[in-house]
Short mmCIF file of C-alpha atoms in Angstrom, two decimals:
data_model
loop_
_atom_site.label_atom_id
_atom_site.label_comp_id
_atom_site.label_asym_id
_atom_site.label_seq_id
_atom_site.Cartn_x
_atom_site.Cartn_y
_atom_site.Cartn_z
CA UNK A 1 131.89 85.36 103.53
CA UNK A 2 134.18 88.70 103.78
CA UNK A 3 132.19 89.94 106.69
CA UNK A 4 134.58 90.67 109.92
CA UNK A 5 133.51 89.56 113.73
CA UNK A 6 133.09 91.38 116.44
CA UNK A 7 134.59 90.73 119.76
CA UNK A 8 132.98 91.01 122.37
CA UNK A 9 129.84 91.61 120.87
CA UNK A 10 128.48 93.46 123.97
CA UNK A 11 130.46 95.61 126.51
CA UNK A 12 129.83 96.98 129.55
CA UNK A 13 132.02 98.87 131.09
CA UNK A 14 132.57 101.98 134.57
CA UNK A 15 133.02 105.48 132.95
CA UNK A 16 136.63 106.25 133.31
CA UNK A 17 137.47 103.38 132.53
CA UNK A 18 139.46 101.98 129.02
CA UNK A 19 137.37 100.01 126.13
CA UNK A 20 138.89 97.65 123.69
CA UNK A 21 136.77 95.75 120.83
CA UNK A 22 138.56 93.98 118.72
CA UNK A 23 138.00 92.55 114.91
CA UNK A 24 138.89 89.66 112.96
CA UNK A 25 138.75 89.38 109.21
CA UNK A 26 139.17 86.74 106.55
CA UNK A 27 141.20 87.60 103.37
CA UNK A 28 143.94 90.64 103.02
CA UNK A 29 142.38 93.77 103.01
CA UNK A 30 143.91 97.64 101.82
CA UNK A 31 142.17 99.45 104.98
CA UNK A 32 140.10 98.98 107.75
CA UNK A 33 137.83 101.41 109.46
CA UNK A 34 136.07 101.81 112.45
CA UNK A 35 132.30 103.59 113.22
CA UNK A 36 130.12 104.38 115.62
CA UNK A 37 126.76 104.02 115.38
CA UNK A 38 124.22 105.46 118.09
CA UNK A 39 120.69 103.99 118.65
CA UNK A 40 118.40 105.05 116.14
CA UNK A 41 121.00 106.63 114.35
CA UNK A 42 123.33 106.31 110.93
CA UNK A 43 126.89 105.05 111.52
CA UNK A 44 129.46 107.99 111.86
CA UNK A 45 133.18 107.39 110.84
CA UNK A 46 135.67 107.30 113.72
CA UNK A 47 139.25 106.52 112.16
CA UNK A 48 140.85 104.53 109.28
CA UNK A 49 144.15 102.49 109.45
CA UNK A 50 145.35 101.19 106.05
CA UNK A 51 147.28 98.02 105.26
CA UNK A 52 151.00 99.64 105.61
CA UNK A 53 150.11 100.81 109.04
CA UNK A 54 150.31 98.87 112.50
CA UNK A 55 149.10 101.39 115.15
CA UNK A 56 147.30 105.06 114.72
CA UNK A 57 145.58 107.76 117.02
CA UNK A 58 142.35 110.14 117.01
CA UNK A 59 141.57 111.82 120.39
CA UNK A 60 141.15 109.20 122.81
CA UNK A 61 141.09 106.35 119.99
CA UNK A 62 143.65 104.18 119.94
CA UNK A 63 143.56 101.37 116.84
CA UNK A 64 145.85 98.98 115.74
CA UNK A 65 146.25 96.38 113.05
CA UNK A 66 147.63 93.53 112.83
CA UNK A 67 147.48 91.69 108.79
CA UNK A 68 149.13 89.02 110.13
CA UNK A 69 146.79 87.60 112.57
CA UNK A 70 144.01 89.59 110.27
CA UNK A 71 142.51 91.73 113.26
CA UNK A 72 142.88 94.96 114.81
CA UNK A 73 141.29 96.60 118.23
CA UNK A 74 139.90 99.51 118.89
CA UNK A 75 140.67 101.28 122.46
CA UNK A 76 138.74 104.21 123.98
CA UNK A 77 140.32 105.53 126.51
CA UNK A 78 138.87 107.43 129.83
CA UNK A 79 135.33 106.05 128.79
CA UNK A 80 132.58 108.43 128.81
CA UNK A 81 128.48 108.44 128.97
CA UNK A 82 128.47 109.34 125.66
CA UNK A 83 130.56 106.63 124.07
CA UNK A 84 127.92 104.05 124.47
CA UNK A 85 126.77 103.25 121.14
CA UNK A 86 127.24 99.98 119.00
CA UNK A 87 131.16 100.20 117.42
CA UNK A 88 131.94 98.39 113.87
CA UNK A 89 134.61 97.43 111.73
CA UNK A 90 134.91 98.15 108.19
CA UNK A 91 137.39 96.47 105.87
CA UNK A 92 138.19 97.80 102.59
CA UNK A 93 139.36 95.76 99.55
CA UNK A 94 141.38 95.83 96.17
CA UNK A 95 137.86 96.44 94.67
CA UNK A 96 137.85 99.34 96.69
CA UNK A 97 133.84 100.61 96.31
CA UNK A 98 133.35 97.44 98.47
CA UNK A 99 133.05 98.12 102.44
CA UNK A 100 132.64 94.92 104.30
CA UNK A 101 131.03 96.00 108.07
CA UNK A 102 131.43 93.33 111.14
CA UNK A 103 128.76 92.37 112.77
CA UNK A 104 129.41 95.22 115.89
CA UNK A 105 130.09 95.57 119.64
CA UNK A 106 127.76 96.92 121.77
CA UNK A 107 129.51 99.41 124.50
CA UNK A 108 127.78 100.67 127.41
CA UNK A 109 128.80 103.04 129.78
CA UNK A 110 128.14 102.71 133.52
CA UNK A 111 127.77 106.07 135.48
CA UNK B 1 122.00 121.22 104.76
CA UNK B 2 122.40 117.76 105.59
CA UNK B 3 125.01 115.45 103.65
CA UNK B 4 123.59 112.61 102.98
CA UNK B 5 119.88 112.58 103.99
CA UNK B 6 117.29 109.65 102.60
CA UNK B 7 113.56 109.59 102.86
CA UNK B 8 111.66 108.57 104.31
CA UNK B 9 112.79 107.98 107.72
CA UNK B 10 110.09 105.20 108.38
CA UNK B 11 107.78 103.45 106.16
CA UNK B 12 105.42 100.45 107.00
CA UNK B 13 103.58 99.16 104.23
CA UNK B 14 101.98 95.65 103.39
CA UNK B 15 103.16 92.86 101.94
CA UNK B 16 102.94 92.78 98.55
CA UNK B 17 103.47 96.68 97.92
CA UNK B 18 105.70 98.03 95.90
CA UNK B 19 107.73 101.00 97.64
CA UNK B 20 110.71 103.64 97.22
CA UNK B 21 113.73 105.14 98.95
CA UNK B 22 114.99 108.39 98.18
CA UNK B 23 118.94 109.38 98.88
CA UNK B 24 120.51 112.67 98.00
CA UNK B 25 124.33 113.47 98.69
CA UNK B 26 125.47 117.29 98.67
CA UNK B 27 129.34 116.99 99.48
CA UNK B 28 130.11 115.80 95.64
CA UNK B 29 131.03 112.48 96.12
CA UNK B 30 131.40 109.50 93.04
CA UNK B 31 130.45 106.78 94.98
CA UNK B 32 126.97 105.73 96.80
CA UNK B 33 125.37 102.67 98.53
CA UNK B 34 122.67 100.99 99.89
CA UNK B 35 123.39 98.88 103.08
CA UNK B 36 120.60 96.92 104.93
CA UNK B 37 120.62 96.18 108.72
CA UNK B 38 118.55 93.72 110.07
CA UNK B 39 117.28 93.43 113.72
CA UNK B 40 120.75 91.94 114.88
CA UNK B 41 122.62 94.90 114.06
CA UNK B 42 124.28 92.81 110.75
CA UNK B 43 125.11 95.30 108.17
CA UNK B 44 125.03 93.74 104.96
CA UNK B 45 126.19 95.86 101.23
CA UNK B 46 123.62 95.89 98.78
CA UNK B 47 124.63 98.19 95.90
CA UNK B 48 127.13 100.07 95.04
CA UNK B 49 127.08 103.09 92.05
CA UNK B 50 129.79 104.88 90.70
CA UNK B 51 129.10 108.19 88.66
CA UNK B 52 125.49 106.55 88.33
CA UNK B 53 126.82 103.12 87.02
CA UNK B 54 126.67 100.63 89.08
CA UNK B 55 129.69 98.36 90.49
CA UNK B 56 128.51 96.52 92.67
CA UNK B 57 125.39 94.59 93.12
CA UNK B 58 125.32 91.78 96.55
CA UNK B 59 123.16 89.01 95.42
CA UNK B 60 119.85 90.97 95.90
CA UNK B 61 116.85 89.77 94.89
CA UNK B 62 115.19 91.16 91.47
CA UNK B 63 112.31 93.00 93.64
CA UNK B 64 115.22 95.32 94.87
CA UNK B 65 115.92 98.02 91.84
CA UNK B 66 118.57 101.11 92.39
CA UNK B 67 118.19 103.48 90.23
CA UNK B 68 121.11 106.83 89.90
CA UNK B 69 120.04 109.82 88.04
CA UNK B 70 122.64 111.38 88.54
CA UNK B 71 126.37 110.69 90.93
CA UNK B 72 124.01 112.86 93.64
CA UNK B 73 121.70 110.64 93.83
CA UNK B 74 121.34 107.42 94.70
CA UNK B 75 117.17 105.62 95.05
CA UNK B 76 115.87 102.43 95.51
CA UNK B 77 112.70 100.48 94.42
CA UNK B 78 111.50 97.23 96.44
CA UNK B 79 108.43 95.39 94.19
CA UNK B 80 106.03 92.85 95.89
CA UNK B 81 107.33 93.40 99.16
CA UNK B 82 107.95 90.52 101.65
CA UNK B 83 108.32 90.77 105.48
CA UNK B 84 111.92 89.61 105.39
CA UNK B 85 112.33 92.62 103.89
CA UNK B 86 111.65 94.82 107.20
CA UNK B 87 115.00 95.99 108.56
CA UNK B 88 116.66 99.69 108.19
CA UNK B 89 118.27 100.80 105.09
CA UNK B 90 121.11 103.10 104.79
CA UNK B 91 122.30 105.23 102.27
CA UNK B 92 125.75 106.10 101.78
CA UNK B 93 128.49 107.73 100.25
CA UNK B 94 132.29 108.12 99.59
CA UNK B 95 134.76 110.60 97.28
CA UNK B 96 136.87 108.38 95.60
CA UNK B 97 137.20 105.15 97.15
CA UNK B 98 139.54 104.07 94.29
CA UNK B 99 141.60 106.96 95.21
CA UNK B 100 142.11 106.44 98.41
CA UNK B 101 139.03 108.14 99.63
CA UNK B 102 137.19 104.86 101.65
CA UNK B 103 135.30 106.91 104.36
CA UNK B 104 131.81 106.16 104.19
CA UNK B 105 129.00 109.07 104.74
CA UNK B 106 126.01 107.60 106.11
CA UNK B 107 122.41 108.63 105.79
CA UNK B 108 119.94 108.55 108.99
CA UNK B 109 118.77 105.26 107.58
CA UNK B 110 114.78 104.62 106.89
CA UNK B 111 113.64 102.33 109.45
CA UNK B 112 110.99 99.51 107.13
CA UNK B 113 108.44 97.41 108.65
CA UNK B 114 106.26 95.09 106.23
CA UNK B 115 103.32 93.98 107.72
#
């Protein structure tokens, strides 16, 4: 199977503090993405890093990617309230209409 | 003037029925999808369509028919339904993903429970 892992698959975490999730993969990929999807609700897109890129930024996302190893993390930093939601990986092939999703890490933020 | 909104947003139904899924993009995009979820949070492809052909179809059973009448839209029909089949269903879309264009658009996702 193509589909990526989440790790950890739940978070929890003191606001203010930093968040990484990270995501493993099996076979060579053009581009991964990550989302954000809040209870109840659809996934929303955060950030994309393609295959010729290592490291990018959005805000307080960091994400990086490493083909080698096949994974990349996701860090959010100065955690806030309303950055718990459920966080996936996407990763984007040569057939590019097909969007493999990991199986998610829950993040919750303490107050 | 939502961009990708699907109804309805639940439907619970008996086994056996036969039911639909409506999507409707309005940001002119090529590409839409189906995704299921199931109660672990697993989001699994279904279909994918291209200018209302379709590109990509993820071992799906025959009950589950797509159906694009036009690149806007994007439905799907479930026959004889079974109550594996209850999970959430998104609807999705992208510009150009063979362009370079990969971010997905998601629907609100219509939340079905067979009884």
């Amino acid at each position: 199977s193509q589909q990526g892992e989440e790790d950890p698959q739940a978070l929890s975490i003191q606001e203010g503090e930093n968040a990484t999730m990270n995501c493993s993969y099996k076979t060579s990929i053009n581009n991964l993405q990550w989302y954000r999807q809040n209870s109840g609700r659809g996934l929303v897109h955060l950030i994309l890093i393609r295959s010729n890129e290592r490291e990018k930024h959005s805000g307080r996302l960091r994400v990086t990617l490493d083909t080698s190893k096949k994974s990349s993390s996701l860090l959010i930093t100065a955690s806030r309230a309303a950055d718990t939601a459920s966080y996936f990986c996407a990763t984007g092939y040569s057939s590019a209409s097909k969007i493999i999703f990991g199986s998610g890490t829950r993040l919750s933020i303490r107050p | 003037d939502t961009a990708v909104s699907q109804t309805p947003k639940y439907l619970v139904t008996q086994m056996g029925n036969d039911k639909s899924i409506k999507c409707e993009q309005n940001l002119g995009h090529d590409t839409m999808y189906w995704y299921k979820q199931d109660s672990k949070k697993f989001l699994k492809i279904m279909f994918s369509y291209n200018n209302k052909e379709l590109i990509i179809n993820e071992t799906v059973p025959n009950r589950f028919s797509p159906k694009s009448p036009d690149k806007a839209h994007l439905n799907l029909h479930i026959n004889s339904l079974e109550l594996g089949d209850s999970a959430v269903y998104f609807c999705a879309s992208s510009q150009s993903p063979n362009r370079g264009h990969e971010k997905l658009f998601f629907g609100s996702g219509t939340q079905l429970s067979v009884l």
